[in-house]
């Protein structure tokens, strides 16, 4: 819904939905401010001082006071909290129970570890959470970290005017965000530590005090400790394939600093909805077939890695291309061979290889359908 409320349409006692953020006017006596009610622009700023308000998450509120109802350019709408509502993630699928747990963990300021097979949506979901909660999303790829200092700075060597080598420290996005968080306390930052299990354990250790109550991290540029302000939240992601070996190389003390959230692929009906929304040009029946085959591949106990939603998405992109017109179903087997089997080691013709196992699943599923 969009548009604007007229002052006379709002009444004391009226119940509406609003999303609050910290009030930038520090001395107003109200901690939180919103600009919209039920998705429509409010005629005056909406204020609430209830400390239970979860910033960035929709809430149901009741109007308690409307000052200067005679004016549209003055006055405020004061509200009280009725209840917090679940956040809504747009364009992604997340199990509703997991979504609620995630919301509670984030509201409580806990670090979250998303653990799930490749391409099940860890990154898109973290981004969608940042958007839903009004947080600035800071992506950090831990797989590129070799030395502990790489989290905060990269070292670049250049020639000085005399020709002697000079070492410069260049801030990473992570460090830049921590610094901005200190100077811009009204903004909130979500630092996404992707592929946390892919960096050296010794390097990861530098993050330990950032993730516990110490809330500080060593800054190699200043050779001192940088405090991590409260307006910084961490979500990390790990990918342990589908073998669920029980370990992904992060030691117990590091793991203990995160609240774990286990994710899996969307159920087939939800994946069909996602793909059909993105690719309305592809017949729904065909999307259902693609997802059903992917589901069989994912369920196979013989394969050691998953089959991402990227793969099913890629198949739809190929199938809807004008070059495929009229031939979609006929070419489906070939498209699945390259997009599904091609993601696994070996060759489709070799039944002993992972690619061969996937090809056997594809052929069997297509002949059934
Ligand atoms: N739950 C989901 N909801 C919506 N889209 C999804 C979901 N899961 C996967 N996708 C789609 O698949 C693509 C891959 O998702 P994403 O990069 O978030 O996966 P990932 O779990 O972070 O993968 P990786 O382990 O490889 O980092 C996304 O671009 C998105 O299009
Ligand atoms: Mg990812």
Tab-separated table of C-alpha atoms and ligand atoms in Angstrom:
chain	number	residue	atom	x	y	z
A	1	UNK	CA	0.000	0.000	0.000
A	2	UNK	CA	1.258	3.491	-0.705
A	3	UNK	CA	-0.118	7.021	-0.342
A	4	UNK	CA	-0.505	9.417	2.512
A	5	UNK	CA	-2.796	9.567	5.534
A	6	UNK	CA	-4.846	12.713	6.099
A	7	UNK	CA	-4.700	13.979	9.687
A	8	UNK	CA	-8.459	13.502	10.118
A	9	UNK	CA	-8.220	9.829	9.106
A	10	UNK	CA	-6.123	8.974	12.164
A	11	UNK	CA	-7.618	8.745	15.628
A	12	UNK	CA	-6.417	8.172	19.175
A	13	UNK	CA	-6.982	4.467	19.917
A	14	UNK	CA	-6.465	3.458	16.271
A	15	UNK	CA	-4.254	0.371	15.806
A	16	UNK	CA	-1.734	0.381	12.952
A	17	UNK	CA	1.436	-1.269	11.757
A	18	UNK	CA	4.701	0.692	11.840
A	19	UNK	CA	8.426	0.027	11.571
A	20	UNK	CA	10.604	2.068	13.902
A	21	UNK	CA	14.229	3.128	13.774
A	22	UNK	CA	16.276	4.926	16.438
A	23	UNK	CA	15.173	8.542	16.610
A	24	UNK	CA	17.988	10.730	15.246
A	25	UNK	CA	16.686	13.639	17.365
A	26	UNK	CA	18.451	12.665	20.575
A	27	UNK	CA	16.734	15.072	22.993
A	28	UNK	CA	13.124	14.503	21.861
A	29	UNK	CA	12.347	12.158	24.748
A	30	UNK	CA	11.363	9.386	22.304
A	31	UNK	CA	13.770	6.612	21.456
A	32	UNK	CA	12.061	5.474	18.249
A	33	UNK	CA	10.643	7.129	15.189
A	34	UNK	CA	8.570	5.881	12.239
A	35	UNK	CA	7.347	7.676	9.160
A	36	UNK	CA	4.626	5.297	7.899
A	37	UNK	CA	1.510	3.661	9.334
A	38	UNK	CA	0.167	0.559	7.541
A	39	UNK	CA	2.577	1.331	4.701
A	40	UNK	CA	1.119	4.829	4.105
A	41	UNK	CA	3.063	7.994	4.860
A	42	UNK	CA	1.918	9.437	8.201
A	43	UNK	CA	0.949	13.138	8.225
A	44	UNK	CA	3.244	13.722	11.229
A	45	UNK	CA	6.244	11.900	12.581
A	46	UNK	CA	5.285	8.797	14.620
A	47	UNK	CA	7.099	8.487	17.961
A	48	UNK	CA	7.356	5.760	20.568
A	49	UNK	CA	9.484	5.497	23.667
A	50	UNK	CA	8.914	1.808	24.498
A	51	UNK	CA	12.268	0.075	24.916
A	52	UNK	CA	10.720	-3.212	23.729
A	53	UNK	CA	10.420	-1.830	20.172
A	54	UNK	CA	12.637	-3.988	17.910
A	55	UNK	CA	14.148	-1.462	15.461
A	56	UNK	CA	13.566	-2.325	11.833
A	57	UNK	CA	10.874	-4.919	12.513
A	58	UNK	CA	7.180	-4.255	11.924
A	59	UNK	CA	5.150	-3.644	15.088
A	60	UNK	CA	1.513	-3.216	15.866
A	61	UNK	CA	1.002	0.066	17.710
A	62	UNK	CA	-1.921	2.055	19.136
A	63	UNK	CA	-2.173	5.845	18.807
A	64	UNK	CA	-2.167	7.430	22.270
A	65	UNK	CA	-1.734	11.133	21.501
A	66	UNK	CA	-1.972	13.305	18.424
A	67	UNK	CA	-0.584	16.759	19.006
A	68	UNK	CA	-1.710	19.700	16.846
A	69	UNK	CA	-4.461	17.806	14.980
A	70	UNK	CA	-5.353	21.143	13.372
A	71	UNK	CA	-2.030	21.374	11.549
A	72	UNK	CA	-0.322	19.116	9.029
A	73	UNK	CA	3.068	20.810	9.332
A	74	UNK	CA	3.368	20.568	13.133
A	75	UNK	CA	2.863	18.024	15.860
A	76	UNK	CA	3.540	14.350	16.316
A	77	UNK	CA	1.665	11.057	16.558
A	78	UNK	CA	2.565	9.266	19.800
A	79	UNK	CA	1.951	5.533	19.935
A	80	UNK	CA	2.260	2.616	22.340
A	81	UNK	CA	3.457	-0.860	21.426
A	82	UNK	CA	0.731	-3.488	21.044
A	83	UNK	CA	3.005	-6.294	19.799
A	84	UNK	CA	6.015	-6.959	17.595
A	85	UNK	CA	5.237	-8.707	14.285
A	86	UNK	CA	7.381	-11.219	12.391
A	87	UNK	CA	9.713	-9.659	9.803
A	88	UNK	CA	8.951	-10.234	6.149
A	89	UNK	CA	11.733	-11.284	3.835
A	90	UNK	CA	11.041	-10.360	0.246
A	91	UNK	CA	11.846	-12.605	-2.700
A	92	UNK	CA	13.390	-15.380	-0.614
A	93	UNK	CA	12.076	-18.463	1.094
A	94	UNK	CA	12.975	-19.205	4.687
A	95	UNK	CA	11.348	-21.821	6.872
A	96	UNK	CA	8.842	-19.863	9.025
A	97	UNK	CA	10.101	-21.353	12.307
A	98	UNK	CA	13.723	-20.641	11.370
A	99	UNK	CA	12.680	-17.124	10.398
A	100	UNK	CA	11.160	-16.484	13.834
A	101	UNK	CA	14.193	-17.922	15.626
A	102	UNK	CA	16.493	-15.779	13.519
A	103	UNK	CA	14.460	-12.680	14.328
A	104	UNK	CA	14.644	-13.389	18.065
A	105	UNK	CA	18.400	-14.025	17.935
A	106	UNK	CA	19.068	-10.839	16.005
A	107	UNK	CA	16.833	-8.772	18.273
A	108	UNK	CA	18.792	-10.157	21.215
A	109	UNK	CA	22.063	-9.019	19.650
A	110	UNK	CA	23.450	-12.543	19.271
A	111	UNK	CA	25.829	-13.558	16.490
A	112	UNK	CA	24.240	-16.044	14.114
A	113	UNK	CA	25.891	-18.864	12.174
A	114	UNK	CA	23.970	-19.995	9.082
A	115	UNK	CA	24.914	-23.545	8.274
A	116	UNK	CA	23.565	-25.117	5.121
A	117	UNK	CA	24.460	-26.799	1.847
A	118	UNK	CA	25.712	-24.792	-1.096
A	119	UNK	CA	23.211	-22.537	-2.790
A	120	UNK	CA	20.414	-22.962	-0.224
A	121	UNK	CA	20.111	-19.193	0.192
A	122	UNK	CA	22.461	-18.245	3.053
A	123	UNK	CA	23.758	-15.128	1.306
A	124	UNK	CA	20.447	-13.958	-0.202
A	125	UNK	CA	18.703	-14.486	3.120
A	126	UNK	CA	21.338	-12.484	5.035
A	127	UNK	CA	20.898	-9.679	2.492
A	128	UNK	CA	17.108	-9.863	2.750
A	129	UNK	CA	17.351	-9.688	6.564
A	130	UNK	CA	19.521	-6.581	6.331
A	131	UNK	CA	16.953	-4.994	4.015
A	132	UNK	CA	13.983	-6.001	6.187
A	133	UNK	CA	15.633	-4.634	9.336
A	134	UNK	CA	17.033	-1.485	7.720
A	135	UNK	CA	20.637	-2.592	8.370
A	136	UNK	CA	23.576	-1.751	6.137
A	137	UNK	CA	24.818	-4.995	4.640
A	138	UNK	CA	28.591	-5.475	4.741
A	139	UNK	CA	29.788	-8.541	2.844
A	140	UNK	CA	33.093	-10.050	3.854
A	141	UNK	CA	34.499	-13.113	2.123
A	142	UNK	CA	36.468	-15.041	4.754
A	143	UNK	CA	37.734	-17.495	2.126
A	144	UNK	CA	40.152	-14.787	0.957
A	145	UNK	CA	41.676	-14.412	4.433
A	146	UNK	CA	45.139	-15.922	4.819
A	147	UNK	CA	46.653	-13.855	7.642
A	148	UNK	CA	44.779	-12.678	10.738
A	149	UNK	CA	45.254	-9.046	9.705
A	150	UNK	CA	43.456	-9.655	6.373
A	151	UNK	CA	40.140	-9.232	8.144
A	152	UNK	CA	40.814	-5.567	8.700
A	153	UNK	CA	43.449	-4.498	6.199
A	154	UNK	CA	45.215	-5.606	3.087
A	155	UNK	CA	48.869	-4.813	2.641
A	156	UNK	CA	49.902	-3.125	-0.579
A	157	UNK	CA	53.512	-2.463	-1.469
A	158	UNK	CA	54.387	0.447	-3.762
A	159	UNK	CA	57.530	2.301	-4.750
A	160	UNK	CA	58.179	5.607	-2.943
A	161	UNK	CA	59.541	8.693	-4.747
A	162	UNK	CA	63.075	7.472	-3.930
A	163	UNK	CA	62.253	4.060	-5.335
A	164	UNK	CA	62.305	2.390	-1.913
A	165	UNK	CA	59.376	0.033	-1.275
A	166	UNK	CA	56.626	1.452	0.974
A	167	UNK	CA	53.973	-0.674	2.646
A	168	UNK	CA	50.434	0.703	2.783
A	169	UNK	CA	47.590	-0.752	4.820
A	170	UNK	CA	44.290	-0.524	2.949
A	171	UNK	CA	41.142	-0.885	5.045
A	172	UNK	CA	38.787	-3.737	4.268
A	173	UNK	CA	35.021	-3.106	4.041
A	174	UNK	CA	34.813	-4.788	7.445
A	175	UNK	CA	37.103	-2.243	9.098
A	176	UNK	CA	35.480	0.653	7.232
A	177	UNK	CA	32.077	-0.496	8.543
A	178	UNK	CA	33.326	-0.775	12.131
A	179	UNK	CA	34.701	2.745	11.938
A	180	UNK	CA	31.485	4.104	10.426
A	181	UNK	CA	29.452	2.320	13.105
A	182	UNK	CA	31.353	4.279	15.793
A	183	UNK	CA	30.861	7.628	14.126
A	184	UNK	CA	27.279	6.980	12.927
A	185	UNK	CA	25.544	5.454	15.965
A	186	UNK	CA	22.055	5.929	14.465
A	187	UNK	CA	22.883	3.496	11.625
A	188	UNK	CA	22.983	-0.265	12.127
A	189	UNK	CA	25.322	-2.615	10.290
A	190	UNK	CA	25.047	-6.284	9.454
A	191	UNK	CA	28.492	-7.780	8.845
A	192	UNK	CA	28.130	-10.998	6.869
A	193	UNK	CA	31.157	-13.252	7.308
A	194	UNK	CA	30.764	-15.568	4.334
A	195	UNK	CA	32.528	-18.948	4.176
A	196	UNK	CA	33.841	-18.557	7.709
A	197	UNK	CA	35.109	-22.145	7.674
A	198	UNK	CA	37.289	-21.515	4.627
A	199	UNK	CA	39.859	-19.275	6.311
A	200	UNK	CA	42.809	-20.410	8.405
A	201	UNK	CA	41.905	-21.202	11.995
A	202	UNK	CA	44.723	-18.977	13.252
A	203	UNK	CA	43.323	-16.086	11.218
A	204	UNK	CA	39.829	-16.765	12.509
A	205	UNK	CA	41.137	-16.461	16.067
A	206	UNK	CA	41.513	-12.719	15.575
A	207	UNK	CA	37.732	-12.516	15.414
A	208	UNK	CA	37.168	-14.305	18.722
A	209	UNK	CA	37.191	-11.169	20.923
A	210	UNK	CA	34.984	-9.419	18.362
A	211	UNK	CA	32.358	-12.105	18.796
A	212	UNK	CA	32.223	-12.385	22.578
A	213	UNK	CA	31.570	-9.935	25.380
A	214	UNK	CA	34.979	-8.270	24.830
A	215	UNK	CA	33.547	-6.791	21.576
A	216	UNK	CA	36.876	-5.555	20.284
A	217	UNK	CA	39.268	-6.494	17.519
A	218	UNK	CA	42.952	-5.876	16.893
A	219	UNK	CA	43.530	-3.154	14.317
A	220	UNK	CA	46.892	-3.645	12.548
A	221	UNK	CA	46.793	-0.115	11.140
A	222	UNK	CA	46.770	1.590	14.543
A	223	UNK	CA	48.422	-1.307	16.399
A	224	UNK	CA	45.631	-1.062	18.975
A	225	UNK	CA	42.216	-2.544	19.727
A	226	UNK	CA	39.117	-1.245	17.998
A	227	UNK	CA	35.869	-1.510	19.987
A	228	UNK	CA	32.909	-3.064	18.201
A	229	UNK	CA	29.914	-0.793	18.772
A	230	UNK	CA	26.484	-2.195	19.652
A	231	UNK	CA	25.090	-1.163	16.275
A	232	UNK	CA	27.138	-3.903	14.578
A	233	UNK	CA	25.625	-7.370	14.227
A	234	UNK	CA	27.382	-10.448	12.833
A	235	UNK	CA	25.987	-13.235	10.695
A	236	UNK	CA	28.441	-15.871	9.493
A	237	UNK	CA	27.817	-18.604	6.942
A	238	UNK	CA	29.400	-22.011	6.552
A	239	UNK	CA	28.860	-24.570	3.867
A	240	UNK	CA	29.505	-28.164	4.723
A	241	UNK	CA	28.083	-29.780	1.612
A	242	UNK	CA	25.472	-32.430	2.112
A	243	UNK	CA	27.567	-35.045	3.807
A	244	UNK	CA	26.851	-33.641	7.292
A	245	UNK	CA	30.069	-35.066	8.592
A	246	UNK	CA	29.449	-33.240	11.867
A	247	UNK	CA	32.428	-30.950	11.484
A	248	UNK	CA	33.357	-28.093	9.228
A	249	UNK	CA	36.704	-27.141	10.656
A	250	UNK	CA	35.613	-24.498	13.133
A	251	UNK	CA	36.711	-25.303	16.655
A	252	UNK	CA	34.271	-25.555	19.550
A	253	UNK	CA	35.251	-22.244	21.174
A	254	UNK	CA	34.712	-20.369	17.912
A	255	UNK	CA	31.427	-22.147	17.234
A	256	UNK	CA	30.210	-21.373	20.722
A	257	UNK	CA	30.263	-17.666	19.959
A	258	UNK	CA	27.414	-18.083	17.470
A	259	UNK	CA	23.811	-19.159	17.745
A	260	UNK	CA	23.583	-21.863	15.060
A	261	UNK	CA	20.794	-21.862	12.495
A	262	UNK	CA	20.570	-24.864	10.250
A	263	UNK	CA	19.210	-24.219	6.784
A	264	UNK	CA	18.239	-26.536	3.978
A	265	UNK	CA	16.946	-26.205	0.440
A	266	UNK	CA	13.443	-24.776	0.048
A	267	UNK	CA	10.780	-27.522	-0.131
A	268	UNK	CA	9.929	-28.325	-3.784
A	269	UNK	CA	6.592	-26.476	-3.714
A	270	UNK	CA	8.322	-23.292	-2.470
A	271	UNK	CA	11.182	-23.619	-4.956
A	272	UNK	CA	8.609	-23.961	-7.776
A	273	UNK	CA	6.929	-20.746	-6.536
A	274	UNK	CA	10.269	-18.907	-6.381
A	275	UNK	CA	11.321	-20.003	-9.868
A	276	UNK	CA	7.892	-19.467	-11.437
A	277	UNK	CA	7.844	-15.910	-10.087
A	278	UNK	CA	11.279	-15.269	-11.520
A	279	UNK	CA	10.686	-17.047	-14.833
A	280	UNK	CA	6.999	-16.738	-15.721
A	281	UNK	CA	7.932	-17.548	-19.337
A	282	UNK	CA	8.683	-21.169	-18.408
A	283	UNK	CA	5.613	-23.431	-18.170
A	284	UNK	CA	4.822	-24.235	-14.540
A	285	UNK	CA	4.756	-27.990	-15.307
A	286	UNK	CA	8.279	-27.780	-16.648
A	287	UNK	CA	9.487	-25.885	-13.562
A	288	UNK	CA	7.864	-28.593	-11.423
A	289	UNK	CA	9.750	-31.276	-13.343
A	290	UNK	CA	13.080	-29.450	-12.980
A	291	UNK	CA	12.561	-29.033	-9.222
A	292	UNK	CA	11.386	-32.643	-8.788
A	293	UNK	CA	14.575	-33.896	-10.464
A	294	UNK	CA	16.719	-31.538	-8.329
A	295	UNK	CA	14.968	-32.821	-5.215
A	296	UNK	CA	15.810	-36.418	-6.142
A	297	UNK	CA	19.456	-35.443	-6.684
A	298	UNK	CA	19.554	-33.684	-3.293
A	299	UNK	CA	18.050	-36.720	-1.561
A	300	UNK	CA	20.629	-39.096	-2.995
A	301	UNK	CA	22.775	-40.550	-0.190
A	302	UNK	CA	25.522	-41.352	-2.715
A	303	UNK	CA	26.430	-37.745	-3.487
A	304	UNK	CA	28.740	-35.748	-1.281
A	305	UNK	CA	27.565	-32.268	-2.186
A	306	UNK	CA	24.224	-30.582	-2.712
A	307	UNK	CA	22.586	-29.146	-5.826
A	308	UNK	CA	22.014	-25.438	-5.420
A	309	UNK	CA	18.998	-23.334	-6.300
A	310	UNK	CA	21.471	-21.617	-8.651
A	311	UNK	CA	21.333	-24.825	-10.715
A	312	UNK	CA	17.525	-24.946	-10.989
A	313	UNK	CA	17.489	-21.187	-11.662
A	314	UNK	CA	20.087	-21.650	-14.426
A	315	UNK	CA	17.977	-24.370	-16.074
A	316	UNK	CA	14.986	-21.983	-16.156
A	317	UNK	CA	17.139	-19.205	-17.645
A	318	UNK	CA	18.240	-21.529	-20.440
A	319	UNK	CA	14.777	-23.003	-21.025
A	320	UNK	CA	13.096	-19.605	-21.394
A	321	UNK	CA	15.611	-18.323	-23.931
A	322	UNK	CA	14.118	-17.701	-27.401
A	323	UNK	CA	16.675	-20.129	-28.851
A	324	UNK	CA	14.907	-22.901	-26.950
A	325	UNK	CA	11.447	-21.936	-28.153
A	326	UNK	CA	9.249	-24.892	-28.975
A	327	UNK	CA	11.869	-27.354	-27.840
A	328	UNK	CA	11.827	-26.841	-24.099
A	329	UNK	CA	10.742	-30.321	-23.099
A	330	UNK	CA	12.759	-32.078	-25.790
A	331	UNK	CA	15.900	-30.281	-24.703
A	332	UNK	CA	15.258	-30.650	-20.995
A	333	UNK	CA	17.440	-33.759	-20.654
A	334	UNK	CA	20.366	-32.038	-22.353
A	335	UNK	CA	19.977	-28.894	-20.248
A	336	UNK	CA	19.819	-30.934	-17.044
A	337	UNK	CA	22.840	-32.926	-18.139
A	338	UNK	CA	24.976	-29.818	-18.411
A	339	UNK	CA	23.471	-27.764	-15.559
A	340	UNK	CA	23.034	-30.567	-13.003
A	341	UNK	CA	25.654	-33.217	-13.914
A	342	UNK	CA	28.179	-30.501	-14.776
A	343	UNK	CA	28.227	-29.406	-11.139
A	344	UNK	CA	29.549	-32.779	-9.973
A	345	UNK	CA	32.919	-34.450	-10.487
A	346	UNK	CA	33.248	-37.047	-13.238
A	347	UNK	CA	31.340	-37.544	-16.468
A	348	UNK	CA	27.660	-38.342	-16.997
A	349	UNK	CA	28.704	-41.369	-19.092
A	350	UNK	CA	30.679	-42.807	-16.169
A	351	UNK	CA	28.089	-44.400	-13.844
A	352	UNK	CA	30.708	-44.722	-11.090
A	353	UNK	CA	31.272	-40.976	-10.866
A	354	UNK	CA	29.081	-38.403	-9.088
A	355	UNK	CA	28.118	-36.879	-12.455
A	356	UNK	CA	27.106	-40.376	-13.640
A	357	UNK	CA	24.963	-40.925	-10.517
A	358	UNK	CA	23.219	-37.589	-11.150
A	359	UNK	CA	22.650	-38.501	-14.806
A	360	UNK	CA	21.052	-41.816	-13.807
A	361	UNK	CA	18.724	-39.919	-11.427
A	362	UNK	CA	17.848	-37.413	-14.183
A	363	UNK	CA	17.086	-40.131	-16.750
A	364	UNK	CA	14.973	-42.144	-14.317
A	365	UNK	CA	13.055	-39.064	-13.133
A	366	UNK	CA	12.379	-37.835	-16.677
A	367	UNK	CA	11.130	-41.221	-17.870
A	368	UNK	CA	8.774	-41.336	-14.840
A	369	UNK	CA	7.428	-37.850	-15.538
B	1	LIG	N1	15.872	-19.827	0.059
B	1	LIG	C1	16.040	-19.152	-1.086
B	1	LIG	N2	15.172	-18.182	-1.436
B	1	LIG	C2	15.347	-17.512	-2.594
B	1	LIG	N3	16.328	-17.739	-3.490
B	1	LIG	C3	17.209	-18.682	-3.189
B	1	LIG	C4	17.115	-19.436	-1.978
B	1	LIG	N4	18.130	-20.309	-1.949
B	1	LIG	C5	18.836	-20.096	-3.050
B	1	LIG	N5	18.282	-19.135	-3.807
B	1	LIG	C6	18.779	-18.687	-5.138
B	1	LIG	O1	19.987	-19.389	-5.381
B	1	LIG	C7	21.091	-18.479	-5.518
B	1	LIG	C8	22.165	-18.920	-4.564
B	1	LIG	O2	21.790	-18.549	-3.264
B	1	LIG	P1	22.872	-18.058	-2.210
B	1	LIG	O3	24.036	-17.461	-2.892
B	1	LIG	O4	22.178	-17.236	-1.182
B	1	LIG	O5	23.252	-19.463	-1.584
B	1	LIG	P2	24.335	-19.782	-0.484
B	1	LIG	O6	23.659	-20.715	0.476
B	1	LIG	O7	24.878	-18.511	0.045
B	1	LIG	O8	25.396	-20.556	-1.355
B	1	LIG	P3	26.976	-20.815	-1.067
B	1	LIG	O9	27.023	-21.877	-0.016
B	1	LIG	O10	27.453	-21.309	-2.379
B	1	LIG	O11	27.563	-19.519	-0.639
B	1	LIG	C9	20.582	-17.089	-5.166
B	1	LIG	O12	21.038	-16.138	-6.074
B	1	LIG	C10	19.098	-17.232	-5.261
B	1	LIG	O13	18.734	-16.853	-6.564
B	2	LIG	MG1	26.858	-17.728	-0.034
